Structure formats: structure tokens, C-alpha cells
Coordinates of C-alpha atoms in Angstrom, one line a residue:
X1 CA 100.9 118.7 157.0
X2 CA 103.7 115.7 158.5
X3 CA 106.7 116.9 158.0
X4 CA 107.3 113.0 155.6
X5 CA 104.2 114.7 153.4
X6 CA 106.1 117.9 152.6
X7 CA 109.0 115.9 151.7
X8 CA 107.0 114.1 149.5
X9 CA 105.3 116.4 147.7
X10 CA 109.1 117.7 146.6
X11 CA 110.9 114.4 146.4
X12 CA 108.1 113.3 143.6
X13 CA 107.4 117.1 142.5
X14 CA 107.7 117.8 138.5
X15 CA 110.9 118.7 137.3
X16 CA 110.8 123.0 136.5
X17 CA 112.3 124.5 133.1
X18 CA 111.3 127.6 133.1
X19 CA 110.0 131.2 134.6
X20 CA 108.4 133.7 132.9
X21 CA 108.3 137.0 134.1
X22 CA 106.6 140.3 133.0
X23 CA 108.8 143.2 132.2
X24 CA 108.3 147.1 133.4
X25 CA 107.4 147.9 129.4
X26 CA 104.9 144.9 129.7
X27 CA 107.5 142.5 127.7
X28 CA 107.4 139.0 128.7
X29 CA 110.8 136.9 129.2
X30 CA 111.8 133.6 130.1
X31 CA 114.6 132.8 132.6
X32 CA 116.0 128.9 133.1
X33 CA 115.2 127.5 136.5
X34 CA 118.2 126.6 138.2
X35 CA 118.8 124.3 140.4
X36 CA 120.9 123.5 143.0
X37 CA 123.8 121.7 143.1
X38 CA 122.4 118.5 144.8
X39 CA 118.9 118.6 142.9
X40 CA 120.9 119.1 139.8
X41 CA 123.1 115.7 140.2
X42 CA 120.2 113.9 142.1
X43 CA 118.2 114.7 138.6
X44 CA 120.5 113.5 136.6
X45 CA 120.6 110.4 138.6
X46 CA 116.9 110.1 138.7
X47 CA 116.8 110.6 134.5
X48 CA 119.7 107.8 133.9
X49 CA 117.8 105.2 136.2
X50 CA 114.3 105.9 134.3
X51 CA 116.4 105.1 130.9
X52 CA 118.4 102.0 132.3
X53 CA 115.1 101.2 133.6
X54 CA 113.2 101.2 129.9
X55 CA 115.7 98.5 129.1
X56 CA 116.0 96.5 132.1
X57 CA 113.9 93.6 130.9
X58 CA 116.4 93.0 127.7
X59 CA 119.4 93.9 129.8
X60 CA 118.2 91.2 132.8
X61 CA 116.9 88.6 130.3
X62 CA 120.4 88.6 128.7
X63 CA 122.1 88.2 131.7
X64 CA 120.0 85.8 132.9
X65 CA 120.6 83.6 129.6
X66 CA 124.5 84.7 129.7
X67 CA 124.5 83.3 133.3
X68 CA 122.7 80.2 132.9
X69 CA 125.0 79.3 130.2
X70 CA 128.0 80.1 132.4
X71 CA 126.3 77.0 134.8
X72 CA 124.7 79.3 137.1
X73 CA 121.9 77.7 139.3
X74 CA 118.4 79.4 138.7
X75 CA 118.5 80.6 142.2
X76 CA 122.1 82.4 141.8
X77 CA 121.2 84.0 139.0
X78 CA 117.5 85.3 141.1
X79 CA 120.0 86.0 143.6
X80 CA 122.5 88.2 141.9
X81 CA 120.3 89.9 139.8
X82 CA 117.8 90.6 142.8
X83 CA 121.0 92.0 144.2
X84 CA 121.3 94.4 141.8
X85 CA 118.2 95.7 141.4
X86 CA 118.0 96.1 145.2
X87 CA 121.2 98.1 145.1
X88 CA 119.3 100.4 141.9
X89 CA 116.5 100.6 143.9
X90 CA 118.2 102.1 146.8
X91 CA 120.2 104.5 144.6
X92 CA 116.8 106.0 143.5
X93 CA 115.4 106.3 146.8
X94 CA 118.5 108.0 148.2
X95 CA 118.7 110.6 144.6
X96 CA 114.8 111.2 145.3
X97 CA 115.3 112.0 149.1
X98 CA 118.7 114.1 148.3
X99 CA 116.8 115.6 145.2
X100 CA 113.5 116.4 148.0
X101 CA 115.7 118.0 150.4
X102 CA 117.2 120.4 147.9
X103 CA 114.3 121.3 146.5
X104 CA 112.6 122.1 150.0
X105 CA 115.7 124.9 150.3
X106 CA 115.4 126.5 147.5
X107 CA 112.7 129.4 147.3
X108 CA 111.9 129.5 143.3
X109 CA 110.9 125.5 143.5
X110 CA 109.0 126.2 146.7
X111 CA 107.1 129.0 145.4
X112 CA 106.6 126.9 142.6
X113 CA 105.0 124.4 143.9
X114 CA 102.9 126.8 145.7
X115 CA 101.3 128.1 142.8
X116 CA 100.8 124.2 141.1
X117 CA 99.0 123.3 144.1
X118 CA 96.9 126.2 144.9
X119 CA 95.7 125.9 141.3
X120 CA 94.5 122.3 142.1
X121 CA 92.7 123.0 144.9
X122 CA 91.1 125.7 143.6
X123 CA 90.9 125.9 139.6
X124 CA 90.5 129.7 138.7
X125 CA 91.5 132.7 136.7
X126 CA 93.7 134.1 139.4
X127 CA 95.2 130.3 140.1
X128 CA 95.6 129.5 136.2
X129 CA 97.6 132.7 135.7
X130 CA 99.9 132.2 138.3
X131 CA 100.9 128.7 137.2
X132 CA 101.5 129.8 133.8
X133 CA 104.3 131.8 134.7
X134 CA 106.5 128.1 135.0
X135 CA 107.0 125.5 132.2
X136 CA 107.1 122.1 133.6
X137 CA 106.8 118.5 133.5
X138 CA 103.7 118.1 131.3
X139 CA 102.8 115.1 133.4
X140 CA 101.8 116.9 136.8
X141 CA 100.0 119.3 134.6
X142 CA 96.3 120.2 135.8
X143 CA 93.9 118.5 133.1
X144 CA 91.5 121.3 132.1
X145 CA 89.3 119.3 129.7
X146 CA 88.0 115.7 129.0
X147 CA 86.1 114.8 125.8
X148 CA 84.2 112.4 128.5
X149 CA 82.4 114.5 130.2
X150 CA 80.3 116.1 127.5
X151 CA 76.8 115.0 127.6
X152 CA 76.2 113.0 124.8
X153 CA 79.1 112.3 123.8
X154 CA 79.8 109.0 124.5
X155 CA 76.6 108.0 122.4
X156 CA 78.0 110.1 119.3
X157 CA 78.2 108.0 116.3
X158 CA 81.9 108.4 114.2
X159 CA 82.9 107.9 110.9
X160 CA 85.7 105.4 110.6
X161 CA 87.0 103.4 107.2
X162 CA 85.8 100.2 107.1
X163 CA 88.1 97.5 108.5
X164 CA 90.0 95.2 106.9
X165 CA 90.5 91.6 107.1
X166 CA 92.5 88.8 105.6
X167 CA 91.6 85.5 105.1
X168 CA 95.0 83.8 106.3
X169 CA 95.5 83.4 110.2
X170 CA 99.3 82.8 109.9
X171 CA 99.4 86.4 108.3
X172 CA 96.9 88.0 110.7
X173 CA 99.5 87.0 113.7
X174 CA 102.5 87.9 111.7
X175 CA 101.4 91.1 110.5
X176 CA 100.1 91.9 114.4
X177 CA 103.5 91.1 116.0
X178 CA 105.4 93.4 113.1
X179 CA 102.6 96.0 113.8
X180 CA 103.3 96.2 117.6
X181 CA 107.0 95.8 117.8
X182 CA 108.3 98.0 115.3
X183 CA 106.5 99.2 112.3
X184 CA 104.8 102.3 114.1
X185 CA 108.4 103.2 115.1
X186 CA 109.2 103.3 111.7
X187 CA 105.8 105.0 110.5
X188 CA 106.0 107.2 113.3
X189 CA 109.8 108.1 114.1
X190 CA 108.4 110.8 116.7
X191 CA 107.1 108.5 118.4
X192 CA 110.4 106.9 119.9
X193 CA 111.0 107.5 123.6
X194 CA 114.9 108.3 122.7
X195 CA 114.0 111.1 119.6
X196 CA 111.5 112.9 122.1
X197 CA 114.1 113.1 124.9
X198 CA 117.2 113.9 122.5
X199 CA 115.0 116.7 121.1
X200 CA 113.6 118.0 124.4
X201 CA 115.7 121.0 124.5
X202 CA 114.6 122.1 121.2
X203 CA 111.1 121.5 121.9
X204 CA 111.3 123.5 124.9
X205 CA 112.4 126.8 123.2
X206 CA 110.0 126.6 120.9
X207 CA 107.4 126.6 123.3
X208 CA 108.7 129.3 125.3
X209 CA 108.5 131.5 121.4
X210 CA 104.7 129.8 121.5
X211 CA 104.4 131.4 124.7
X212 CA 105.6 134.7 124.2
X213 CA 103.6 135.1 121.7
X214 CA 100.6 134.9 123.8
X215 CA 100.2 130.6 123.8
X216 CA 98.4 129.0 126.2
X217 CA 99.3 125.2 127.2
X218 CA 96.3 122.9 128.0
X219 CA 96.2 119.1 129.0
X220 CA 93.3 117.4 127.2
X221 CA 92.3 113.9 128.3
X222 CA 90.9 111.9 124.9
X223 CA 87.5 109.0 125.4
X224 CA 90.8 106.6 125.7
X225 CA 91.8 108.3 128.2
X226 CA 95.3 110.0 126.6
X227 CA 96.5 112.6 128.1
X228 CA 97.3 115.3 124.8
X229 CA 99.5 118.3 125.0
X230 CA 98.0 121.3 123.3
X231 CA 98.8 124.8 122.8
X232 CA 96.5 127.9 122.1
X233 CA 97.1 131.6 120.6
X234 CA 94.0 133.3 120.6
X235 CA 94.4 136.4 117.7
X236 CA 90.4 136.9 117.6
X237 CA 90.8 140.6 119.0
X238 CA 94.4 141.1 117.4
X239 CA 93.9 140.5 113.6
X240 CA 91.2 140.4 110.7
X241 CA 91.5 136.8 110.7
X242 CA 91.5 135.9 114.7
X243 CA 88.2 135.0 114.8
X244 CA 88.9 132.0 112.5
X245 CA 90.6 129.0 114.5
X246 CA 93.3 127.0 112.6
X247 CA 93.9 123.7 114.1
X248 CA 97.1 122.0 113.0
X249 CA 97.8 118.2 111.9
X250 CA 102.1 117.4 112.5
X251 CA 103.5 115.3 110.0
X252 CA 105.3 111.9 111.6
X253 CA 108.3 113.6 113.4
X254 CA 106.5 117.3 113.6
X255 CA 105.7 118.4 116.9
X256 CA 103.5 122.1 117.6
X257 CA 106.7 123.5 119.1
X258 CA 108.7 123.7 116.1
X259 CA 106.0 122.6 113.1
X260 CA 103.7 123.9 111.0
X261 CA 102.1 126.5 113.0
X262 CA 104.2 129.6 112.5
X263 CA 102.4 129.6 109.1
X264 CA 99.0 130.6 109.9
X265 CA 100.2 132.3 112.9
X266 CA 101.9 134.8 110.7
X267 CA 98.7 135.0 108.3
X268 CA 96.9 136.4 111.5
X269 CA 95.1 133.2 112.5
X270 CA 94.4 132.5 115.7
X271 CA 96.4 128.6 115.8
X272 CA 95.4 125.2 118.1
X273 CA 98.4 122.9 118.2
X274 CA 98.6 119.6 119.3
X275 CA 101.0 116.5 119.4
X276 CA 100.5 113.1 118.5
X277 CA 99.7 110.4 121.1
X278 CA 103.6 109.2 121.9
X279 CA 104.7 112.4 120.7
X280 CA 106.6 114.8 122.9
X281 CA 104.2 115.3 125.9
X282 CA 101.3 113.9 124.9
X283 CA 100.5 110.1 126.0
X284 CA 99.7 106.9 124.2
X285 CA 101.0 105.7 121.0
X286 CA 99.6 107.2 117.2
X287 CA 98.0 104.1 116.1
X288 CA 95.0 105.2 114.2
X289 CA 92.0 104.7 116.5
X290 CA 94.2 106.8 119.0
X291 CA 94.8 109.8 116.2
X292 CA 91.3 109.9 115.6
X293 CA 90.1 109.9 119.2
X294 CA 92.8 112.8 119.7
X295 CA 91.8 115.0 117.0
X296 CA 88.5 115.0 117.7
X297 CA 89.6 115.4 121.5
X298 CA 90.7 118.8 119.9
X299 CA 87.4 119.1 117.8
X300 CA 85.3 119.4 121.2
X301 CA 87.8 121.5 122.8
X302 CA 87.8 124.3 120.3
X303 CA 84.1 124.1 119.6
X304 CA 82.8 123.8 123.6
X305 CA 85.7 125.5 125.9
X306 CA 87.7 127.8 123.1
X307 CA 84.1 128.4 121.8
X308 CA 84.8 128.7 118.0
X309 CA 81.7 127.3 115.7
X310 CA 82.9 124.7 113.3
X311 CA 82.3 126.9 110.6
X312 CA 85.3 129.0 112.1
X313 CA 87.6 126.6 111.9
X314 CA 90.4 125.3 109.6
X315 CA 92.0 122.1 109.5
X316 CA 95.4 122.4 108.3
X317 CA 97.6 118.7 107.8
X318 CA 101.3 118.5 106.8
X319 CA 102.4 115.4 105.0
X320 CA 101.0 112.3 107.1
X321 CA 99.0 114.9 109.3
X322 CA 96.5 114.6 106.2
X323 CA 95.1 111.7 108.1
X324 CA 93.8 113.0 111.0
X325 CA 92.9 116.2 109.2
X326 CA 90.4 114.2 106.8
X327 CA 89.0 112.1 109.3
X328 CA 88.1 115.4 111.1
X329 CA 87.1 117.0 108.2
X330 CA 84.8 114.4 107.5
X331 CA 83.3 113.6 111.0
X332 CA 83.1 117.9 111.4
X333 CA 81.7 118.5 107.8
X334 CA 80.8 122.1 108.3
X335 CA 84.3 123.7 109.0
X336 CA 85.2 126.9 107.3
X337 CA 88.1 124.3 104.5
X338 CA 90.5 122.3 104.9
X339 CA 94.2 122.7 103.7
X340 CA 96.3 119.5 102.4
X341 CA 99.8 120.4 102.6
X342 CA 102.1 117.8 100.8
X343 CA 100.3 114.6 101.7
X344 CA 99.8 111.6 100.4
X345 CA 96.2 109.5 98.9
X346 CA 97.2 106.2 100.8
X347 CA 100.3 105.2 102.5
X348 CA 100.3 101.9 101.4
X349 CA 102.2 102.4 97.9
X350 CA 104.7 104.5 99.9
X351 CA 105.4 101.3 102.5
X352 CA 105.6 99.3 99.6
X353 CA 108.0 101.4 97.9
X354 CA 110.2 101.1 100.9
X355 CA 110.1 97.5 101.3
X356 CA 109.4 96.1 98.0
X357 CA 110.7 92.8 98.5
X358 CA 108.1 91.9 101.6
X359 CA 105.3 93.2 99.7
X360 CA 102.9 90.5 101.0
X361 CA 103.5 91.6 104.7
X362 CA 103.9 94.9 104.5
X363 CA 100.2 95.3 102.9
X364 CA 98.9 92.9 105.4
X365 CA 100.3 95.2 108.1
X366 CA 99.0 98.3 106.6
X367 CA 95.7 97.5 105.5
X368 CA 94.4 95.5 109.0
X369 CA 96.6 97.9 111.6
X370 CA 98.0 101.2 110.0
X371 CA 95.2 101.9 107.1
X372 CA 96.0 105.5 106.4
X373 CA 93.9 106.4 103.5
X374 CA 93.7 109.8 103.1
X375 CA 92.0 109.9 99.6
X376 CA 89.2 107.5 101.0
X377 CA 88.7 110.0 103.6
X378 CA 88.9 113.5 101.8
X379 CA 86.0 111.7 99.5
X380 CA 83.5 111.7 102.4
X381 CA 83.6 115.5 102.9
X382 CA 82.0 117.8 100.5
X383 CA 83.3 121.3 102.0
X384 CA 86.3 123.7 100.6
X385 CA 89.4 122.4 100.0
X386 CA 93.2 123.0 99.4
X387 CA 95.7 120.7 98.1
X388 CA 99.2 122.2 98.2
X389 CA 101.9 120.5 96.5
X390 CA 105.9 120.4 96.7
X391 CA 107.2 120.1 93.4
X392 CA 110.3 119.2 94.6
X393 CA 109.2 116.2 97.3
X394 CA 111.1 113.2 98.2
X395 CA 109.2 112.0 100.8
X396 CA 105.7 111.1 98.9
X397 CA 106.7 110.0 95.6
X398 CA 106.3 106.5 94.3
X399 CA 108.1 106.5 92.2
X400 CA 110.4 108.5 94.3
X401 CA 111.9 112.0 93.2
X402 CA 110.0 113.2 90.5
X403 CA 107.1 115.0 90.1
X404 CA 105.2 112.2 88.1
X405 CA 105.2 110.2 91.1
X406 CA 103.6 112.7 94.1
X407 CA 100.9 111.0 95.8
X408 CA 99.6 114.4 95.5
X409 CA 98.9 114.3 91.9
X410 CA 96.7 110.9 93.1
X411 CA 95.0 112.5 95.7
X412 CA 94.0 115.5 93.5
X413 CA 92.7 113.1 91.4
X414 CA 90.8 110.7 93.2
X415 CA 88.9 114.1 94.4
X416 CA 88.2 115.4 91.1
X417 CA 86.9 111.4 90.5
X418 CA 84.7 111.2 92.6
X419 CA 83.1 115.3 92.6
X420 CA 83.2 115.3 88.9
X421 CA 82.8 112.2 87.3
X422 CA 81.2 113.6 84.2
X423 CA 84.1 115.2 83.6
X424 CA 86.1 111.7 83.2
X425 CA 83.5 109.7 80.7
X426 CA 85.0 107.5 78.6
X427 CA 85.9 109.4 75.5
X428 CA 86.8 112.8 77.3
X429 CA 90.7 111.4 77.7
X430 CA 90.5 114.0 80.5
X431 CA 92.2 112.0 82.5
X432 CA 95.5 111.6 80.3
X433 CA 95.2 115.5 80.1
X434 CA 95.4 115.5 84.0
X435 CA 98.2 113.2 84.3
X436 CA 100.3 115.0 81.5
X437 CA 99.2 118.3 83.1
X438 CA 100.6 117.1 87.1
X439 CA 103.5 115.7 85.8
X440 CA 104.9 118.5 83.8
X441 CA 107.3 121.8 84.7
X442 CA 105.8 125.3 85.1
X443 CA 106.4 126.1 81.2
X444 CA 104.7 122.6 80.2
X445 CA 101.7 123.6 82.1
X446 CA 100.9 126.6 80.7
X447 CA 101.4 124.9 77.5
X448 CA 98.5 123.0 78.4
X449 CA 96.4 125.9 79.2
X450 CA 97.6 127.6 76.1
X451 CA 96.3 124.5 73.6
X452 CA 93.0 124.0 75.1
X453 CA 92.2 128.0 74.9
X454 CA 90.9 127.2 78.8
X455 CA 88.8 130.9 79.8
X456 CA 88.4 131.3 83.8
X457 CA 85.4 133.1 83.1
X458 CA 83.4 130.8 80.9
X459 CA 84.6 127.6 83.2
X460 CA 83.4 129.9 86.7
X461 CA 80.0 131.0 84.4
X462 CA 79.5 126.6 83.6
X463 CA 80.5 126.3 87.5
X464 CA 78.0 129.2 88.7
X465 CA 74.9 127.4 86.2
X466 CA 75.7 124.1 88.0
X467 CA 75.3 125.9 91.4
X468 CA 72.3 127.6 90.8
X469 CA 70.5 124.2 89.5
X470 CA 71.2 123.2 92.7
X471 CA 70.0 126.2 94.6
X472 CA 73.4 127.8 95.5
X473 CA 74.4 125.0 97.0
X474 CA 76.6 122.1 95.3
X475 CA 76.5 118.8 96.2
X476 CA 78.7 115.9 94.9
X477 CA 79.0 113.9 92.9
X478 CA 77.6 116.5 90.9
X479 CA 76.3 116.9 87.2
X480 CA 79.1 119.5 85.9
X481 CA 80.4 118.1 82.4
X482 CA 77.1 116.2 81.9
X483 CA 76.0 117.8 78.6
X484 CA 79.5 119.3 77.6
X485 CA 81.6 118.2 74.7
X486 CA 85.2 116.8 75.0
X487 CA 86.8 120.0 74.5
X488 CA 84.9 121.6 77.2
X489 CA 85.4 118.9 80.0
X490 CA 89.3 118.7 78.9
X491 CA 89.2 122.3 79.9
X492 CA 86.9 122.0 82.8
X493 CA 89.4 119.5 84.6
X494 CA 92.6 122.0 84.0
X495 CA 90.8 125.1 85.6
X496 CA 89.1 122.7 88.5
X497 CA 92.9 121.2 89.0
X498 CA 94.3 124.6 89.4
X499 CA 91.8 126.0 92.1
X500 CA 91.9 123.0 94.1
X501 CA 95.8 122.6 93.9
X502 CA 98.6 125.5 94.7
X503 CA 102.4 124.1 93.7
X504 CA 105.2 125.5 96.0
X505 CA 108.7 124.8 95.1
X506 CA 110.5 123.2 97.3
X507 CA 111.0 119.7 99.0
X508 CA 109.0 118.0 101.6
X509 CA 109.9 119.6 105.2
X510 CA 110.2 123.7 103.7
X511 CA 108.5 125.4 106.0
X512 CA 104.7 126.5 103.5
X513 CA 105.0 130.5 102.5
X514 CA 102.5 132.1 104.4
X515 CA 101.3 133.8 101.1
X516 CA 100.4 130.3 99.7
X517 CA 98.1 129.6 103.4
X518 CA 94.3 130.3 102.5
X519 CA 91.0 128.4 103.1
X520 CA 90.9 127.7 99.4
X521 CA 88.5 128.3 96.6
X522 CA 84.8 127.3 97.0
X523 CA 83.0 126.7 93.7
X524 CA 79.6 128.2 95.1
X525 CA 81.8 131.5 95.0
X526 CA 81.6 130.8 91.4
X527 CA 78.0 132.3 91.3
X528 CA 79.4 135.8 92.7
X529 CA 81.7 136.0 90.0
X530 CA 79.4 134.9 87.0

């Protein structure tokens, strides 16, 4: 190899974070990479440039406009400016060549580098495990599996929500240019370039804790072709329940280094994190047709190369994580449950909450780009599910701040709408019992169970005769409540609310107790405990 080729390879090489090394008692630790002093500065360099550089066409376009009005001639202004992007230019090629030769001397980088290319010419156990002892630029990771290349895949048929159109051209363009500039900024925060790099330190420690604790990282590339930073502990010969796979759903600004996933992690689970296209590592940008392609990026992976059987795994979603969680849920209807944790039914009445005054625009932009209707979703999968909601949230209230006003207590009910309709006839008044019930304190609740008399045993026992009508196996919407009297569905609707839905106290971003994680209750269980 030419001596310019070596260079090369170090000038342009991935930045290094960390080493991991295996102890004498069999302990694994992590020690910084540290370079030296010229790669160090070079770096630094190299990382100011690629941010200058991310505003560069504002920055030149305002000078441009600032010299022009100054009476600057259009070919001064090329001039000077060319000028100083030539200068730039020559300041990264001289901090990449200082930064190569650096690298080149020092003999944890080389070695290194070493293992990172032996791995891609020749992808195996031996190879793998002697890359994963550095943490690195994600980018220059070795891809390990594409959805693509699964035979029949690309012929699979999805289920998507129906798209929505307006009628008004003027608002179709308006509500496209708000949608592209800065509303998924705003929907997304972890999506901005600045938040991911101000919280790279953090990020990285908690990956190294991931890591320690026996996490894998992969790089999965999605049908569009995003390249999605995942993370794997495998607990199936560990714990009683490693043989079931939870996948986790990151709210807006979560991220699998520091999110949801010590949860079922601590419940024994084995755990399959992932970030958000745009979100940390992972490429692209969370607009909706990209979260779904992801998710079930991570579908494929677990079922075909971490080989658990969809009725093995959980999908677990935190706040607007629900999304992608339902839209797997219902494309993967066989899982083992799925667990809601303090999500929403729609976002739409939360946007509108937060910009009342552009009402008009802000549904335009919701409904035709960002149509994140979890409810809608969650009522095209029939499998087991859990709802868990903060009592104290401030995030997914409309009306904010008080329990009334979760966008819990309307998904909930949207479910039990459309399982149970029977339940909600016209002269039940069921649902004016369910909205008193959600909306009220813990002593107000049991109030509520107190004054309808309600008997967990005789509502399981109506559950379990439903069930067997349907031999064992219910289907929805189903008959339960058909031939009952008020009384009966009042108290039908109560018990059903509190086996779907488990209250924590606390406000939006409290880390779930791991006592309240659980697959959730299934009503054909109901027929076991007749």
C-alpha cells in the first residue's frame, strides 16, 4: 500500500472515544482514548470547520447582501468571498494532514484501525469481537444488516393511515415550507444537529454503561436507505425473562443511551434500542414515513438475525414513541403486548394547544406532513395491551396540567370504543362514568368502584363467557355488554379501564418503576381464572 494511501486511511479515519479492556477477574472497563497533542488541536479544528461549515450558506448569503449594499461589484464580492473559502479550505486540508500524521504515530489509533479494517475485509466472530473493544464514530461503522436484502421484502404490503389532503393549494405550499423548515425541529427537538452534539458526552457514557452490561452496537440500514444506530443486550440465558425481546420507542428528545431502557433491563428482559432517524447516530430526519421504515428496520432485525419470534417480543413506547410502537404493533400483530407509557391519542390537540392562535396552519401542517395518530393506530391491533399513565404530566395534557386533560385518558378511551362498543349504547352513560372515573384522585376512584359494587370475579366470569363464545379466542369489536343491563356495563367499563391502564405518580420524563413494566393483562386469561 502507497505510502499517500496509508496517510489517507488516517487523515479521514473515524474519530476513537473509547477502549474497552477485559480485567484479570473477567470485569470489563472503559479507558478514554487519548490523543496526541497535534491530533487533539487538528480535531478540534476539523469539528469547528464542519459547524462554521453548516452555516456557511446564511453566513455567505449575508455577506454577500451586506457587500452589495456597501457598492461592491458582483465580481468583488465572488472574489473576496472565494478568497475566503479558499483560505478555509486550506486550513482543513492542512488540520487533516497534521491530524493523519499524528495519528500514524501513535500505536492505540494504529492498532485501531487495524482491527476496523480487518473486520471489513473479513466479517467474522473473531473480527467482530475485536472491533468491539473501541467506541467510535458511528459513521465508519460496518453495516451488519439491511432490511433490503430480505427476499420478499420489498413486495411486503404495510399498513399506513390514510393520507390527508386539503382542498386549498395556497395552504398545501404554506403548510409544506413550515413542515420542512422548522416544525419537525420543534416536534422533534432531538433531532437538532446542535442538541445531539452538546449532548454527545452524555450519550457516550451511557453507552459505555450499555456496554458493560453486555450491549452490542449494530448499524442497520432501513428500505430508505438510513443508516440507524441500535443497541442489543441479550439476557435469554441470564434471566426468566431473557427469552422475551423488548424493543424500545424514545420519546422526542430520548435517545437508547440514557432513555427508557434501563426499565425492562432491570425487569430481566433482554432490551433492543434504537434512535430516531436524525437522532444521535442514526441518519435521516424522523418524519413519519422514515420512523415507520426504521421500526420496522428493527422489526426484521430482531425477528431474522437476533432470531426472536414475534410472539417474543414487546414493544415498549414512551410519550411520542407511542407512534412508532403502534404502527409496529399493528403491521406485527402477533407480538407477545404492547406497553403505552404516557403517550398521547393524536398530536394534533397538543400542537394546537401550543399555538392556538394559528390554528388553521398548524392543523394543515399536522394532518398532511406530521399525522401522529396514535389512537387511530392502537385501533388496528387486537393483541395485549398496557396503557400507563402519569398522573402528574405536563407534557400531554390539553388542557395542560391536570389530570382531566391527559391524552391518556382519550386514548384509553377511544380503545375501549372501539373493542367494546356495547358497553357505550346510548342509555349506559358509561361513558360519563369513564370520564368522571379518569379524571378523579386515587380516593375518588375507589369511590367509584365502591358505588357500583364492581366484583373482579363476576366481570372476569362475563369476560371468560364472551371468550369461550368465541372459542378461546376474542376478537374485536366484540359482543361483551350486548345483553347486560346499565348497571352491569357501568361496571364492566371500570374493571376493563383498570386492567388496561396502570397510574404512576409522577410527571412526564420520571424514569417508569420497573414494578409497574409488564406485558399487560390479556382478557382470554379471563377464562383461566373463571
Amino acid at each position: 500500500m502507497s505510502l499517500m494511501r496509508i496517510l489517507f486511511y488516517y487523515m479521514f479515519g473515524p474519530r476513537l472515544f473509547k477502549i474497552y479492556e477485559v480485567t484479570t477477574t473477567g470485569r470489563l472497563i472503559d479507558k478514554s482514548y487519548k490523543p496526541k497533542v497535534l491530533e487533539r488541536w487538528s480535531d478540534r479544528v476539523i469539528i469547528s470547520y464542519t459547524a462554521v461549515w453548516s452555516i456557511s450558506p446564511y453566513a455567505f448569503a449575508s455577506a454577500a447582501v451586506f457587500m452589495y449594499l456597501q457598492s461592491y461589484s458582483v465580481m468583488d464580492i465572488a472574489y473576496y468571498l472565494g478568497q475566503v473559502a479558499a483560505g478555509a479550505n486550506v486550513i482543513l486540508f492542512t488540520s487533516l494532514a497534521v491530524r493523519g500524521c499524528s495519528r500514524a504515530n501513535n500505536a492505540v489509533y494504529s492498532k485501531f484501525l487495524k482491527a476496523l479494517k480487518d473486520y471489513q475485509a473479513n466479517p467474522n466472530t473473531t473480527t467482530k469481537q475485536e472491533l468491539c473493544k473501541y467506541d467510535f464514530d458511528f459513521r465508519s461503522w460496518p453495516v451488519e444488516f439491511q432490511v433490503s436484502t430480505l427476499t420478499g421484502e420489498k413486495n411486503r404490503e404495510k399498513l399506513r393511515l390514510e393520507e390527508m389532503k386539503s382542498n386549498s393549494g395556497i395552504r398545501v405550499i404554506l403548510s409544506f415550507i413550515i413542515a420542512y423548515s422548522f416544525a419537525l425541529k420543534l416536534i422533534y427537538p432531538g433531532s437538532v444537529s446542535v442538541i445531539n452534539w452538546a449532548l454527545h458526552p452524555m450519550l457516550l457514557k451511557g453507552r459505555v454503561d450499555l456496554v458493560k452490561q453486555g450491549g452490542e452496537r449494530y448499524k442497520l440500514v432501513t428500505s430508505d436507505r438510513n443508516q440507524i444506530d441500535t443497541i442489543f443486550i441479550d439476557q435469554r440465558k441470564k434471566t426468566t425473562n431473557g427469552d422475551i425481546l423488548v424493543i424500545t420507542c424514545e420519546g422526542n428528545c430520548g435517545f437508547y443511551e440514557t432513555g427508557i431502557i434501563s426499565t425492562p433491563l432491570n425487569k430481566g428482559y433482554s432490551v433492543l434500542g434504537w434512535n430516531h432517524p436524525g437522532f444521535g447516530s442514526s441518519t435521516g430526519e424522523p418524519y413519519p414515513v422514515q420512523e415507520e421504515n426504521a421500526v420496522d428496520c428493527i422489526m426484521q432485525f430482531a425477528k431474522h438475525q437476533l432470531m426472536f419470534p414475534e410472539r417474543k417480543i414487546i414493544l415498549y413506547g414512551w410519550s411520542i414513541g407511542g407512534y412508532t410502537a403502534t404502527w409496529a404493533a399493528m403491521n406485527y400483530p402477533s407480538i407477545h403486548s404492547l406497553v403505552l407509557d404516557a403517550t398521547f391519542d393524536d398530536i394534533l390537540p397538543l400542537a394546537i394547544m401550543t399555538m392556538p392562535l394559528l390554528k388553521g396552519i398548524v392543523q394543515d401542517v399536522i394532518r398532511l406532513h406530521f399525522n401522529l395518530n396514535i389512537a387511530e393506530q392502537l385501533n388496528r391491533y387486537d393483541g395485549t395491551v398496557l396503557l400507563i399513565r402519569r398522573t402528574n404530566d405536563e407534557i400531554v395534557c390539553s388542557p395542560a396540567n391536570i389530570l382531566a386533560g391527559n391524552r391518556g385518558n382519550m386514548l384509553l378511551t377511544k380503545l375501549l370504543l372501539r373493542r367494546y362498543p356495547y358497553l357505550f349504547s346510548d342509555d349506559s352513560d358509561s361513558l360519563t362514568i369513564l370520564n368522571k372515573f379518569l379524571s378523579a384522585n386515587i380516593n375518588g376512584r375507589r369511590l367509584i368502584i365502591e358505588t357500583l359494587e364492581i366484583d373482579d370475579k363476576h366481570c372476569l366470569k362475563l369476560i371468560a363467557n364472551e371468550n369461550q363464545k368465541n372459542h378461546e379466542k376474542i376478537s374485536y369489536p366484540c359482543n361483551l355488554g350486548q345483553n347486560c343491563d346499565i348497571k352491569t356495563k357501568q361496571q364492566l367499563t371500570i374493571f376493563l379501564t383498570t386492567m388496561y391502564m396502570k397510574d404512576q405518580p409522577s410527571s412526564h420524563c420520571t424514569p417508569l418503576s420497573v414494578e409497574l413494566f409488564q406485558p399487560g393483562w390479556d382478557p382470554v386469561s379471563a377464562i383461566s381464572m373463571k
